[in-house]
Coordinates of C-alpha atoms in Angstrom, one line a residue:
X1 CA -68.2 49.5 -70.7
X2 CA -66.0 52.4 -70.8
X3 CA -62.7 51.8 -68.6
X4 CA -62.0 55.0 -68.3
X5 CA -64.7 56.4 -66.2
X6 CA -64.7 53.3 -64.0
X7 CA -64.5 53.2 -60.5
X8 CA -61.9 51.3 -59.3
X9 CA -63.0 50.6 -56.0
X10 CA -65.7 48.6 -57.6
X11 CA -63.4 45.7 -58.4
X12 CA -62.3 45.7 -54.9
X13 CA -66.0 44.5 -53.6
X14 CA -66.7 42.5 -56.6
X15 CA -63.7 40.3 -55.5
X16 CA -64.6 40.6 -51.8
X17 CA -68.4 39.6 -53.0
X18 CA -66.9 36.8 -55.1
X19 CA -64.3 35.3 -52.7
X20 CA -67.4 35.5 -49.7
X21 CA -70.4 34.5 -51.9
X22 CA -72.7 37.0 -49.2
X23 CA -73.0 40.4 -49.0
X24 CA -72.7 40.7 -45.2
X25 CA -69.7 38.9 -44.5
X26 CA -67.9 40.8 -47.7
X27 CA -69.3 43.7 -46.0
X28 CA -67.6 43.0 -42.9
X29 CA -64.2 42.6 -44.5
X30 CA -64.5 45.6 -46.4
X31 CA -65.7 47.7 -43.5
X32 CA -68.6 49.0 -45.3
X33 CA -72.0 48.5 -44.8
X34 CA -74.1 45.7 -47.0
X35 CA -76.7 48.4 -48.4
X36 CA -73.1 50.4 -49.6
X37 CA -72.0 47.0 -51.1
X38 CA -75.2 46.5 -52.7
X39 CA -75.2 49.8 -54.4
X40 CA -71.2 49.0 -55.7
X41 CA -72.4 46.0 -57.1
X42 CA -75.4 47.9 -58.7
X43 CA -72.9 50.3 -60.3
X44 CA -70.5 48.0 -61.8
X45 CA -73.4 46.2 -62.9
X46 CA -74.5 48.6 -64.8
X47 CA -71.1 49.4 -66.5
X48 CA -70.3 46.2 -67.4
X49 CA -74.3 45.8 -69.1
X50 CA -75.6 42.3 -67.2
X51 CA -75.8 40.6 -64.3
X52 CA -72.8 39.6 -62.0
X53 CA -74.5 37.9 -59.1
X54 CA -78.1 36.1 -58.7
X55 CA -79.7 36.0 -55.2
X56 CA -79.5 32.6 -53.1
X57 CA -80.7 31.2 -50.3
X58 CA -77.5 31.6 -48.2
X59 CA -75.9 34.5 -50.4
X60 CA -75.4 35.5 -53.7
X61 CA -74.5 33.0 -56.9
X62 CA -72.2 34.5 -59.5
X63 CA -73.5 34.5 -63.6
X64 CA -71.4 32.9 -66.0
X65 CA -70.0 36.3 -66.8
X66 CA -68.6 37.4 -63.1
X67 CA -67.4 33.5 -63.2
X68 CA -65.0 34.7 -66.5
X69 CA -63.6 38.2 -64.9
X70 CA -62.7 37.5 -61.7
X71 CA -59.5 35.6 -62.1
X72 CA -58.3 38.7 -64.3
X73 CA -59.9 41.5 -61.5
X74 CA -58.2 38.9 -58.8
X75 CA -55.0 39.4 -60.8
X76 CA -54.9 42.8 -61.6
X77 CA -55.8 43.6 -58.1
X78 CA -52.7 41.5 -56.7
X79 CA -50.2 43.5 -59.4
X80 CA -51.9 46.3 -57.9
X81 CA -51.2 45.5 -54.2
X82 CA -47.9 44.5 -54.8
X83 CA -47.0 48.3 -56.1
X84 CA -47.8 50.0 -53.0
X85 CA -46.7 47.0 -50.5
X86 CA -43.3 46.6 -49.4
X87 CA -41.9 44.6 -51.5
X88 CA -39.7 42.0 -49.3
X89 CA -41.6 39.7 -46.5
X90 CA -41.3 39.6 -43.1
X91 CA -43.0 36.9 -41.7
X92 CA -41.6 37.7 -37.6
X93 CA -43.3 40.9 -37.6
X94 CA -46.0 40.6 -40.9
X95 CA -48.8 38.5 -39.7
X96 CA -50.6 36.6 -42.5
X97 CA -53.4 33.6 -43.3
X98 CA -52.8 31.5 -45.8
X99 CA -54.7 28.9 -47.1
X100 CA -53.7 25.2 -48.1
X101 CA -55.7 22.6 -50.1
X102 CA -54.7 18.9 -49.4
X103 CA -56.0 15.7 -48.9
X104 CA -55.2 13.8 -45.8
X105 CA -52.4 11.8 -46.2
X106 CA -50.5 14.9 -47.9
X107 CA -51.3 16.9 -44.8
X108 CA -50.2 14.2 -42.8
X109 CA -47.1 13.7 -44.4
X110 CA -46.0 17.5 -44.7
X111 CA -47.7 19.7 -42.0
X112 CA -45.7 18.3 -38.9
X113 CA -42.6 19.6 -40.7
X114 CA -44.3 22.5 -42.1
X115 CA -45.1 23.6 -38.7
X116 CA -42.2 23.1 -37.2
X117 CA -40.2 25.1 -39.3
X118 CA -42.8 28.2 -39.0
X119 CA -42.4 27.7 -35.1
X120 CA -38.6 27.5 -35.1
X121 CA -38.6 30.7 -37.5
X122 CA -41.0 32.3 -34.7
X123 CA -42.9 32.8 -38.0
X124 CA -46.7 35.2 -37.9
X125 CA -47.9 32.6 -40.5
X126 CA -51.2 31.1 -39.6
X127 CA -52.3 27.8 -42.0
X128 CA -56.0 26.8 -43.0
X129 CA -56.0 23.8 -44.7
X130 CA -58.7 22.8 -47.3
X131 CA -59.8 19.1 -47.9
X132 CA -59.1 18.5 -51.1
X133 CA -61.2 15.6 -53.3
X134 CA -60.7 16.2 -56.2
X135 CA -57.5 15.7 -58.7
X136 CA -58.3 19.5 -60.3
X137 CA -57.9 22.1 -57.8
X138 CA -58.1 25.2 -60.9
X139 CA -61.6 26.1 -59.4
X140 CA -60.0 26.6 -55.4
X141 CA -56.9 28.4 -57.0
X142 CA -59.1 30.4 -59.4
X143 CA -61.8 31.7 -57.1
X144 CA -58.6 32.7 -54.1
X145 CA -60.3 29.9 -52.0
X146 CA -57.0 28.4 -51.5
X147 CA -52.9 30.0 -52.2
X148 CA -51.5 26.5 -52.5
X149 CA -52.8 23.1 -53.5
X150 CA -50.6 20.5 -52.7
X151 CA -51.1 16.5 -54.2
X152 CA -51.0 14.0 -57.1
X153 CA -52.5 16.4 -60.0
X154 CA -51.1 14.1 -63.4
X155 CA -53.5 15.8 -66.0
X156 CA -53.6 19.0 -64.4
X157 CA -49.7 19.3 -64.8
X158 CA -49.5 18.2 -68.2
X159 CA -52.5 20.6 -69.0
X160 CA -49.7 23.4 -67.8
X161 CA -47.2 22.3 -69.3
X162 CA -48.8 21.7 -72.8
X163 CA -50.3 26.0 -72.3
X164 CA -46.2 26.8 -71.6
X165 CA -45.9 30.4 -70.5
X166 CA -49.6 31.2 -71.1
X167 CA -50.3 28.6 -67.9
X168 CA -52.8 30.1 -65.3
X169 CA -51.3 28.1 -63.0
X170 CA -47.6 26.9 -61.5
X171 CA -46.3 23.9 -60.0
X172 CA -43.1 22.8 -58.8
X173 CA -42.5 18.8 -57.6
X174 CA -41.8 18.6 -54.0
X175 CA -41.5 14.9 -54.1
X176 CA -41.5 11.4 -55.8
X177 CA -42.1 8.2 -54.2
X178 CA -42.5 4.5 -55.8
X179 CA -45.9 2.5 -55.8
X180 CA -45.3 -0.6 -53.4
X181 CA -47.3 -3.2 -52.0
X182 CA -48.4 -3.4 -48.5
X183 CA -49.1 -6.2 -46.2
X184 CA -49.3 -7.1 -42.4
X185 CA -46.0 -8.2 -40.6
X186 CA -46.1 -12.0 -40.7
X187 CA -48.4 -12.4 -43.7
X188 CA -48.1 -15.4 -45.4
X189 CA -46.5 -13.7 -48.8
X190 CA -44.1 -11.7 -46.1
X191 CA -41.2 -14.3 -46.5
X192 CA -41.4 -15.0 -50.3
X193 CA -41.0 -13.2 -53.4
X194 CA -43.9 -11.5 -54.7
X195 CA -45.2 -13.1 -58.4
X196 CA -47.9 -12.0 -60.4
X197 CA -49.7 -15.4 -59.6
X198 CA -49.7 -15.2 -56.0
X199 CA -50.4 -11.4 -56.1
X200 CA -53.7 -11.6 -58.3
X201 CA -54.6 -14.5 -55.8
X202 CA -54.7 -12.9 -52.7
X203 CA -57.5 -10.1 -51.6
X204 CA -56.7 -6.8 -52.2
X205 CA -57.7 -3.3 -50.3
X206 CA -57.8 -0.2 -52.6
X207 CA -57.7 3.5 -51.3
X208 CA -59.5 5.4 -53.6
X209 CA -61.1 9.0 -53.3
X210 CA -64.0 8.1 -55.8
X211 CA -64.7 5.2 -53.9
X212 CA -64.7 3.2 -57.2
X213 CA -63.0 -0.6 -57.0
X214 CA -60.9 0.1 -60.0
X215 CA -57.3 1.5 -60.1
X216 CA -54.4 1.9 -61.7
X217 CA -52.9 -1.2 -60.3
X218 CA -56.4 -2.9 -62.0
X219 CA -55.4 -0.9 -65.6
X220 CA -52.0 -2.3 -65.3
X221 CA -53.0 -5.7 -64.3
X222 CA -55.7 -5.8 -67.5
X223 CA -52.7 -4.8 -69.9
X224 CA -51.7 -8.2 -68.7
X225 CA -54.3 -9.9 -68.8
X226 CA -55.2 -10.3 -65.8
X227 CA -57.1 -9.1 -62.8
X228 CA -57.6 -9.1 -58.7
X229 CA -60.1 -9.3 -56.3
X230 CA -60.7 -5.6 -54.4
X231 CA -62.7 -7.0 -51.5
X232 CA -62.7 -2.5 -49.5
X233 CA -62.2 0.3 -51.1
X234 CA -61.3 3.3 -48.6
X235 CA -60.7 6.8 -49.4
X236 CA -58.0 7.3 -46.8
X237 CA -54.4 5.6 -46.4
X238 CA -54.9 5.7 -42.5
X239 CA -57.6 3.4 -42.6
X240 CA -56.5 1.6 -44.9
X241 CA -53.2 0.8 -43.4
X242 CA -55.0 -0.1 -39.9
X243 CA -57.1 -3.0 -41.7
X244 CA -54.3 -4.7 -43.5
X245 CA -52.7 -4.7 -40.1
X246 CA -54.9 -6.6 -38.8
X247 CA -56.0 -8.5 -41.7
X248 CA -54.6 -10.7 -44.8
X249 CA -56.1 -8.1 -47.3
X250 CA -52.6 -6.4 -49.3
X251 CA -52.9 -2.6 -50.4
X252 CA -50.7 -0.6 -52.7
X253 CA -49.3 3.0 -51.6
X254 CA -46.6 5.0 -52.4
X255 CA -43.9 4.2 -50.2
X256 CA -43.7 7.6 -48.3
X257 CA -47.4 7.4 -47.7
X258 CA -46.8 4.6 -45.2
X259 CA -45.6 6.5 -42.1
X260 CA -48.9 8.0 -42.3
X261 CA -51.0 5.1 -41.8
X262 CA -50.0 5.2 -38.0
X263 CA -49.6 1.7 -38.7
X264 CA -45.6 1.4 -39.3
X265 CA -44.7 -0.8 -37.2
X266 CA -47.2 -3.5 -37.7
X267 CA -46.3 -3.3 -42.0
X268 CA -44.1 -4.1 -44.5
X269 CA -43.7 -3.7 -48.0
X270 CA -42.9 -5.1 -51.3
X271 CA -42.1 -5.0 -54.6
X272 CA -45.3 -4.9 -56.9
X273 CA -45.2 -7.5 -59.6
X274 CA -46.5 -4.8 -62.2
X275 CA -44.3 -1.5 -63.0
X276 CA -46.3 1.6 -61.9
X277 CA -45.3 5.1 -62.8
X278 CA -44.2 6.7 -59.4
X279 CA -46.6 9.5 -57.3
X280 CA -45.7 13.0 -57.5
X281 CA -47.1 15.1 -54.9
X282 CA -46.8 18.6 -56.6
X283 CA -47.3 22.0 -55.3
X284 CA -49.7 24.4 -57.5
X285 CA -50.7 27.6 -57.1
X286 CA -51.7 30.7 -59.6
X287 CA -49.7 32.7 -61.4
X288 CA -51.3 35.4 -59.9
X289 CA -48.9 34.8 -56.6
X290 CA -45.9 34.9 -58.1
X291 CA -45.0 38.6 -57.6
X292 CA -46.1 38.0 -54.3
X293 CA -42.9 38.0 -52.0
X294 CA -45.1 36.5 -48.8
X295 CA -46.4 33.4 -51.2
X296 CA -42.9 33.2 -52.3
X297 CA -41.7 32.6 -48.8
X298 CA -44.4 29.9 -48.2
X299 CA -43.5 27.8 -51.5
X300 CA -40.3 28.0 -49.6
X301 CA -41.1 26.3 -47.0
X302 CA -42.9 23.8 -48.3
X303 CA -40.6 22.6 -50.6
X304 CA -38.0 22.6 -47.1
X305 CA -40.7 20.8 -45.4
X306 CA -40.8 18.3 -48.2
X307 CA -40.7 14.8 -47.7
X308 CA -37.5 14.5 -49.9
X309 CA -35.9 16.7 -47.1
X310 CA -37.4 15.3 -44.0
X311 CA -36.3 12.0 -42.0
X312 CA -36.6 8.3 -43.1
X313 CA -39.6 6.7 -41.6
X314 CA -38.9 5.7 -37.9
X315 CA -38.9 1.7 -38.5
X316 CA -38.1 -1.3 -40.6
X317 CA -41.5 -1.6 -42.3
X318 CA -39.3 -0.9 -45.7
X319 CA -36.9 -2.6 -45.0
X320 CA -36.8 -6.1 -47.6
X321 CA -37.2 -9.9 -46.2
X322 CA -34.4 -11.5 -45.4
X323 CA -32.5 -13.3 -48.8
X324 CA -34.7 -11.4 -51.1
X325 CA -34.0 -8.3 -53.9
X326 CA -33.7 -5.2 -52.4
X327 CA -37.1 -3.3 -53.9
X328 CA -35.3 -0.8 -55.9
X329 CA -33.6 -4.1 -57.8
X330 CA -36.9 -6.1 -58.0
X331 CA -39.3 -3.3 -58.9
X332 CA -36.9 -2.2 -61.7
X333 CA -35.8 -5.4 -63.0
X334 CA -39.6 -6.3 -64.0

Protein backbone atom coordinates (compact mmCIF):
# COMPACT_ATOMS: atom_id res chain seq x y z
CA UNK A 1 0.00 0.00 0.00
CA UNK A 2 1.48 3.21 -0.67
CA UNK A 3 0.65 5.78 2.27
CA UNK A 4 1.18 8.43 0.46
CA UNK A 5 -1.43 8.51 -2.07
CA UNK A 6 -4.05 7.39 0.49
CA UNK A 7 -7.11 8.88 1.16
CA UNK A 8 -7.55 9.69 4.47
CA UNK A 9 -11.10 9.92 4.63
CA UNK A 10 -11.07 6.23 4.15
CA UNK A 11 -10.04 5.49 7.61
CA UNK A 12 -12.76 7.59 8.82
CA UNK A 13 -15.55 5.00 7.42
CA UNK A 14 -13.51 1.99 8.03
CA UNK A 15 -13.74 2.92 11.79
CA UNK A 16 -17.39 3.96 11.48
CA UNK A 17 -17.90 0.50 9.48
CA UNK A 18 -15.99 -1.32 12.26
CA UNK A 19 -17.43 0.29 15.42
CA UNK A 20 -21.26 -0.23 13.59
CA UNK A 21 -20.66 -3.71 12.07
CA UNK A 22 -23.54 -2.44 9.07
CA UNK A 23 -23.16 -0.33 6.39
CA UNK A 24 -26.42 1.60 6.90
CA UNK A 25 -26.23 2.59 10.30
CA UNK A 26 -22.32 3.72 9.66
CA UNK A 27 -23.82 5.41 6.78
CA UNK A 28 -26.13 7.26 8.94
CA UNK A 29 -23.48 8.52 11.31
CA UNK A 30 -21.29 9.56 8.66
CA UNK A 31 -23.98 11.36 6.73
CA UNK A 32 -23.24 9.68 3.56
CA UNK A 33 -25.13 7.38 1.70
CA UNK A 34 -24.44 3.35 2.05
CA UNK A 35 -23.61 2.84 -1.88
CA UNK A 36 -20.78 5.97 -1.04
CA UNK A 37 -19.68 3.86 1.94
CA UNK A 38 -19.56 0.85 -0.06
CA UNK A 39 -17.41 2.30 -2.68
CA UNK A 40 -14.88 3.80 0.36
CA UNK A 41 -14.60 0.46 1.62
CA UNK A 42 -13.96 -0.83 -2.07
CA UNK A 43 -11.12 1.66 -2.31
CA UNK A 44 -9.18 1.11 0.73
CA UNK A 45 -9.71 -2.37 0.02
CA UNK A 46 -7.90 -2.28 -2.72
CA UNK A 47 -4.95 -0.28 -1.26
CA UNK A 48 -4.39 -2.24 1.46
CA UNK A 49 -4.49 -5.72 -1.22
CA UNK A 50 -7.33 -8.11 0.73
CA UNK A 51 -10.39 -8.16 2.27
CA UNK A 52 -11.46 -5.97 5.37
CA UNK A 53 -15.06 -6.99 5.77
CA UNK A 54 -17.17 -10.28 4.77
CA UNK A 55 -20.94 -10.00 4.24
CA UNK A 56 -23.46 -11.27 7.15
CA UNK A 57 -26.63 -11.77 7.77
CA UNK A 58 -27.23 -8.61 9.92
CA UNK A 59 -24.12 -6.55 8.54
CA UNK A 60 -20.73 -6.93 7.67
CA UNK A 61 -17.97 -9.26 9.70
CA UNK A 62 -14.48 -7.95 9.79
CA UNK A 63 -11.31 -10.44 8.38
CA UNK A 64 -8.50 -11.07 10.60
CA UNK A 65 -6.62 -8.29 8.94
CA UNK A 66 -9.22 -5.17 9.58
CA UNK A 67 -9.46 -6.99 13.25
CA UNK A 68 -5.32 -6.01 13.53
CA UNK A 69 -5.62 -2.23 12.12
CA UNK A 70 -8.22 -0.83 13.65
CA UNK A 71 -7.05 -0.16 17.12
CA UNK A 72 -4.01 1.67 15.39
CA UNK A 73 -6.59 3.65 12.65
CA UNK A 74 -8.87 4.07 16.05
CA UNK A 75 -5.76 5.68 17.62
CA UNK A 76 -4.33 7.69 15.03
CA UNK A 77 -7.76 9.00 14.34
CA UNK A 78 -8.21 10.18 18.08
CA UNK A 79 -4.41 12.05 17.97
CA UNK A 80 -5.88 13.33 15.03
CA UNK A 81 -9.13 14.76 16.53
CA UNK A 82 -7.48 16.00 19.38
CA UNK A 83 -5.35 18.52 17.07
CA UNK A 84 -8.08 20.37 15.75
CA UNK A 85 -10.48 20.08 18.94
CA UNK A 86 -10.23 22.50 21.67
CA UNK A 87 -8.18 21.17 23.83
CA UNK A 88 -9.81 21.77 27.45
CA UNK A 89 -13.50 20.16 28.21
CA UNK A 90 -16.49 21.65 29.03
CA UNK A 91 -18.94 19.33 30.03
CA UNK A 92 -21.91 22.49 30.95
CA UNK A 93 -22.01 23.49 27.51
CA UNK A 94 -20.10 20.29 25.41
CA UNK A 95 -22.66 17.58 25.19
CA UNK A 96 -21.15 14.00 25.08
CA UNK A 97 -22.10 9.96 25.25
CA UNK A 98 -19.89 7.99 26.83
CA UNK A 99 -19.97 4.53 27.27
CA UNK A 100 -19.39 2.34 30.55
CA UNK A 101 -18.79 -1.51 30.74
CA UNK A 102 -19.80 -3.02 34.28
CA UNK A 103 -21.28 -5.77 35.84
CA UNK A 104 -24.14 -5.29 38.15
CA UNK A 105 -23.06 -4.98 41.44
CA UNK A 106 -20.26 -2.39 40.24
CA UNK A 107 -22.98 -0.25 38.63
CA UNK A 108 -24.88 -0.52 41.62
CA UNK A 109 -22.34 0.45 43.85
CA UNK A 110 -20.94 3.46 41.74
CA UNK A 111 -23.60 4.90 39.40
CA UNK A 112 -25.88 6.54 42.10
CA UNK A 113 -22.85 8.65 43.09
CA UNK A 114 -21.70 8.86 39.59
CA UNK A 115 -24.84 10.48 38.70
CA UNK A 116 -25.26 12.60 41.24
CA UNK A 117 -22.14 14.36 40.84
CA UNK A 118 -22.88 14.81 36.86
CA UNK A 119 -26.32 16.42 38.03
CA UNK A 120 -24.86 18.69 40.73
CA UNK A 121 -22.17 19.81 38.02
CA UNK A 122 -25.31 20.42 35.63
CA UNK A 123 -22.96 18.24 33.62
CA UNK A 124 -24.09 17.46 29.33
CA UNK A 125 -22.61 13.94 30.02
CA UNK A 126 -25.01 11.19 29.08
CA UNK A 127 -23.93 7.35 30.43
CA UNK A 128 -24.57 3.96 28.52
CA UNK A 129 -23.59 1.24 30.46
CA UNK A 130 -22.48 -2.16 29.04
CA UNK A 131 -23.05 -5.50 30.89
CA UNK A 132 -19.95 -6.77 31.31
CA UNK A 133 -19.37 -10.93 31.80
CA UNK A 134 -16.39 -11.34 31.29
CA UNK A 135 -13.03 -10.63 33.49
CA UNK A 136 -11.11 -9.32 29.99
CA UNK A 137 -12.75 -6.33 28.68
CA UNK A 138 -9.52 -5.66 25.86
CA UNK A 139 -12.08 -6.73 23.04
CA UNK A 140 -14.90 -3.73 24.28
CA UNK A 141 -11.99 -1.17 24.87
CA UNK A 142 -10.26 -2.33 21.54
CA UNK A 143 -13.11 -2.17 19.13
CA UNK A 144 -14.45 1.67 20.92
CA UNK A 145 -17.52 -0.41 22.10
CA UNK A 146 -16.99 0.95 25.47
CA UNK A 147 -14.43 4.29 26.98
CA UNK A 148 -14.33 2.72 30.46
CA UNK A 149 -14.55 -0.70 31.94
CA UNK A 150 -14.89 -0.70 35.46
CA UNK A 151 -14.50 -4.20 37.81
CA UNK A 152 -12.23 -6.98 39.29
CA UNK A 153 -9.74 -7.55 36.07
CA UNK A 154 -6.60 -9.55 38.32
CA UNK A 155 -4.80 -10.99 35.09
CA UNK A 156 -5.73 -8.30 32.86
CA UNK A 157 -3.79 -5.76 35.24
CA UNK A 158 -0.88 -7.77 35.77
CA UNK A 159 -0.82 -8.41 31.82
CA UNK A 160 -0.30 -4.30 31.81
CA UNK A 161 1.74 -4.03 34.07
CA UNK A 162 4.19 -6.82 33.00
CA UNK A 163 3.98 -4.82 28.90
CA UNK A 164 5.06 -1.37 31.14
CA UNK A 165 4.89 1.63 28.92
CA UNK A 166 4.10 -0.45 25.76
CA UNK A 167 0.48 -1.28 27.61
CA UNK A 168 -2.54 -0.89 25.24
CA UNK A 169 -4.40 -0.32 28.00
CA UNK A 170 -4.61 1.87 31.49
CA UNK A 171 -5.98 1.36 34.79
CA UNK A 172 -6.08 3.12 37.91
CA UNK A 173 -7.65 1.36 41.39
CA UNK A 174 -10.74 3.11 42.52
CA UNK A 175 -11.22 0.81 45.39
CA UNK A 176 -10.25 -2.22 47.71
CA UNK A 177 -12.55 -4.02 49.82
CA UNK A 178 -11.92 -7.32 52.10
CA UNK A 179 -13.64 -10.79 51.31
CA UNK A 180 -16.15 -11.50 54.29
CA UNK A 181 -18.58 -13.90 54.99
CA UNK A 182 -22.27 -13.33 54.88
CA UNK A 183 -25.14 -14.68 56.80
CA UNK A 184 -28.80 -13.87 57.86
CA UNK A 185 -29.37 -11.76 61.08
CA UNK A 186 -29.99 -14.38 63.74
CA UNK A 187 -28.26 -17.31 62.04
CA UNK A 188 -27.21 -19.79 64.31
CA UNK A 189 -23.18 -18.97 63.66
CA UNK A 190 -24.32 -15.07 64.18
CA UNK A 191 -23.32 -15.14 67.95
CA UNK A 192 -20.12 -17.21 67.77
CA UNK A 193 -16.83 -17.02 66.35
CA UNK A 194 -16.41 -18.29 62.93
CA UNK A 195 -13.91 -21.73 62.77
CA UNK A 196 -12.86 -23.49 59.90
CA UNK A 197 -14.99 -26.56 61.27
CA UNK A 198 -18.18 -24.94 61.63
CA UNK A 199 -17.66 -22.94 58.31
CA UNK A 200 -16.98 -26.05 56.04
CA UNK A 201 -20.12 -27.57 57.83
CA UNK A 202 -22.65 -25.23 57.02
CA UNK A 203 -24.16 -24.79 53.20
CA UNK A 204 -22.79 -22.37 51.32
CA UNK A 205 -24.15 -19.93 48.31
CA UNK A 206 -21.57 -18.81 45.70
CA UNK A 207 -21.98 -15.84 43.26
CA UNK A 208 -20.32 -16.62 40.35
CA UNK A 209 -20.52 -15.11 36.69
CA UNK A 210 -19.58 -18.63 35.09
CA UNK A 211 -22.06 -20.18 36.93
CA UNK A 212 -19.44 -22.83 38.00
CA UNK A 213 -19.64 -24.20 41.85
CA UNK A 214 -15.98 -23.62 42.39
CA UNK A 215 -14.29 -20.44 43.72
CA UNK A 216 -11.69 -18.99 45.23
CA UNK A 217 -12.91 -19.53 48.68
CA UNK A 218 -13.05 -23.47 47.32
CA UNK A 219 -8.98 -23.03 46.04
CA UNK A 220 -8.24 -21.65 49.41
CA UNK A 221 -10.15 -24.19 51.33
CA UNK A 222 -8.29 -27.24 49.19
CA UNK A 223 -4.80 -25.62 50.17
CA UNK A 224 -6.15 -26.75 53.48
CA UNK A 225 -7.36 -29.58 52.97
CA UNK A 226 -10.54 -29.21 53.01
CA UNK A 227 -13.74 -28.39 51.31
CA UNK A 228 -17.60 -27.01 51.49
CA UNK A 229 -20.83 -27.78 50.34
CA UNK A 230 -22.12 -24.98 47.43
CA UNK A 231 -25.73 -25.95 47.56
CA UNK A 232 -26.73 -22.23 44.53
CA UNK A 233 -24.57 -20.68 42.56
CA UNK A 234 -25.87 -17.17 41.36
CA UNK A 235 -24.29 -14.83 39.09
CA UNK A 236 -25.55 -11.65 40.88
CA UNK A 237 -24.82 -10.42 44.59
CA UNK A 238 -28.53 -9.01 44.70
CA UNK A 239 -29.86 -12.31 44.55
CA UNK A 240 -27.66 -13.70 46.28
CA UNK A 241 -27.93 -11.59 49.27
CA UNK A 242 -31.97 -11.91 49.21
CA UNK A 243 -31.69 -15.84 49.71
CA UNK A 244 -29.32 -15.88 52.57
CA UNK A 245 -31.70 -13.49 54.11
CA UNK A 246 -34.15 -15.61 54.15
CA UNK A 247 -32.24 -18.81 54.47
CA UNK A 248 -29.31 -20.57 56.58
CA UNK A 249 -27.18 -20.84 53.33
CA UNK A 250 -23.73 -18.26 54.20
CA UNK A 251 -22.07 -16.40 51.01
CA UNK A 252 -18.85 -14.64 50.76
CA UNK A 253 -18.61 -10.94 49.26
CA UNK A 254 -16.49 -8.18 49.42
CA UNK A 255 -17.59 -6.17 52.17
CA UNK A 256 -18.60 -3.03 50.05
CA UNK A 257 -20.61 -5.31 47.79
CA UNK A 258 -23.18 -5.73 50.60
CA UNK A 259 -25.19 -2.48 50.43
CA UNK A 260 -25.99 -3.62 47.03
CA UNK A 261 -27.79 -6.73 47.86
CA UNK A 262 -30.81 -4.39 48.98
CA UNK A 263 -30.64 -6.77 51.71
CA UNK A 264 -28.59 -4.70 54.49
CA UNK A 265 -30.56 -4.65 57.01
CA UNK A 266 -31.59 -8.29 57.18
CA UNK A 267 -27.31 -9.31 57.11
CA UNK A 268 -24.35 -9.44 58.78
CA UNK A 269 -20.95 -10.35 58.33
CA UNK A 270 -17.90 -12.03 59.43
CA UNK A 271 -14.65 -12.87 59.42
CA UNK A 272 -13.78 -15.73 56.96
CA UNK A 273 -11.76 -18.46 58.49
CA UNK A 274 -9.34 -18.58 55.34
CA UNK A 275 -7.27 -15.32 54.25
CA UNK A 276 -8.42 -14.15 50.82
CA UNK A 277 -6.61 -11.55 48.84
CA UNK A 278 -8.95 -8.41 48.83
CA UNK A 279 -11.18 -7.26 45.51
CA UNK A 280 -10.05 -4.51 43.51
CA UNK A 281 -12.56 -2.88 41.41
CA UNK A 282 -10.30 -1.12 38.82
CA UNK A 283 -10.97 1.31 36.21
CA UNK A 284 -9.51 0.50 32.46
CA UNK A 285 -9.63 2.10 29.58
CA UNK A 286 -7.23 2.54 26.26
CA UNK A 287 -4.40 4.37 25.87
CA UNK A 288 -5.84 5.81 23.08
CA UNK A 289 -8.05 8.21 25.62
CA UNK A 290 -5.49 9.58 27.35
CA UNK A 291 -4.98 12.80 25.34
CA UNK A 292 -8.47 13.08 25.41
CA UNK A 293 -9.33 16.05 27.90
CA UNK A 294 -13.35 14.88 27.93
CA UNK A 295 -12.28 11.09 29.05
CA UNK A 296 -9.94 12.74 31.36
CA UNK A 297 -12.78 14.48 33.07
CA UNK A 298 -14.90 11.24 33.31
CA UNK A 299 -11.89 9.07 35.01
CA UNK A 300 -12.39 12.01 37.27
CA UNK A 301 -15.30 11.49 38.33
CA UNK A 302 -15.31 8.14 38.75
CA UNK A 303 -12.57 7.93 40.82
CA UNK A 304 -14.71 10.95 43.13
CA UNK A 305 -17.66 8.72 42.84
CA UNK A 306 -15.66 5.88 44.21
CA UNK A 307 -16.67 3.90 46.85
CA UNK A 308 -13.49 4.84 48.98
CA UNK A 309 -15.03 8.40 48.79
CA UNK A 310 -18.63 7.79 49.25
CA UNK A 311 -20.62 7.16 52.63
CA UNK A 312 -20.47 4.05 54.93
CA UNK A 313 -23.27 1.74 54.34
CA UNK A 314 -26.49 3.02 56.04
CA UNK A 315 -26.68 0.08 58.85
CA UNK A 316 -25.10 -2.18 61.32
CA UNK A 317 -24.85 -5.26 59.06
CA UNK A 318 -20.88 -4.82 59.54
CA UNK A 319 -20.85 -4.04 62.46
CA UNK A 320 -19.10 -7.36 64.78
CA UNK A 321 -21.24 -9.56 67.43
CA UNK A 322 -21.20 -8.47 70.59
CA UNK A 323 -17.77 -9.90 72.72
CA UNK A 324 -16.08 -10.98 69.58
CA UNK A 325 -12.78 -9.62 67.37
CA UNK A 326 -13.45 -6.74 65.50
CA UNK A 327 -13.05 -8.24 61.62
CA UNK A 328 -10.06 -6.28 60.79
CA UNK A 329 -8.29 -8.13 64.06
CA UNK A 330 -9.72 -11.67 63.27
CA UNK A 331 -9.28 -11.67 59.51
CA UNK A 332 -5.66 -10.58 59.96
CA UNK A 333 -4.64 -12.50 62.82
CA UNK A 334 -5.38 -15.96 60.78
Amino acid sequence: MNFRTLDLNLLRVFDTVMAERNLTRAADRLAMTQPAVSNALRRLREAVGEALFTRAAFGVVPTARADALWPEVRTALAQLRHVFEPTDYDPVHQPRTFALAMADAASALLLPPLVQRLQEQRALADLRVLPLITRDPTPLLDRGEADLAIGHFPELVSRQVTLGANAPLRHQRIDESEHVCVMRRGHPLEAVELTLEDYCAAEHLLVSFSGRAHGQVDEALAGLGRQRRVVLAVNQYFTAGRVVARTDLLTVMPRAFLAVTGAAEDLVCRPLPVQLPPLQLQMVWHRRHDIDPAQRWLHQQVVEAGPGNGAPVPSDALRPAPNLRTPDESFHAR
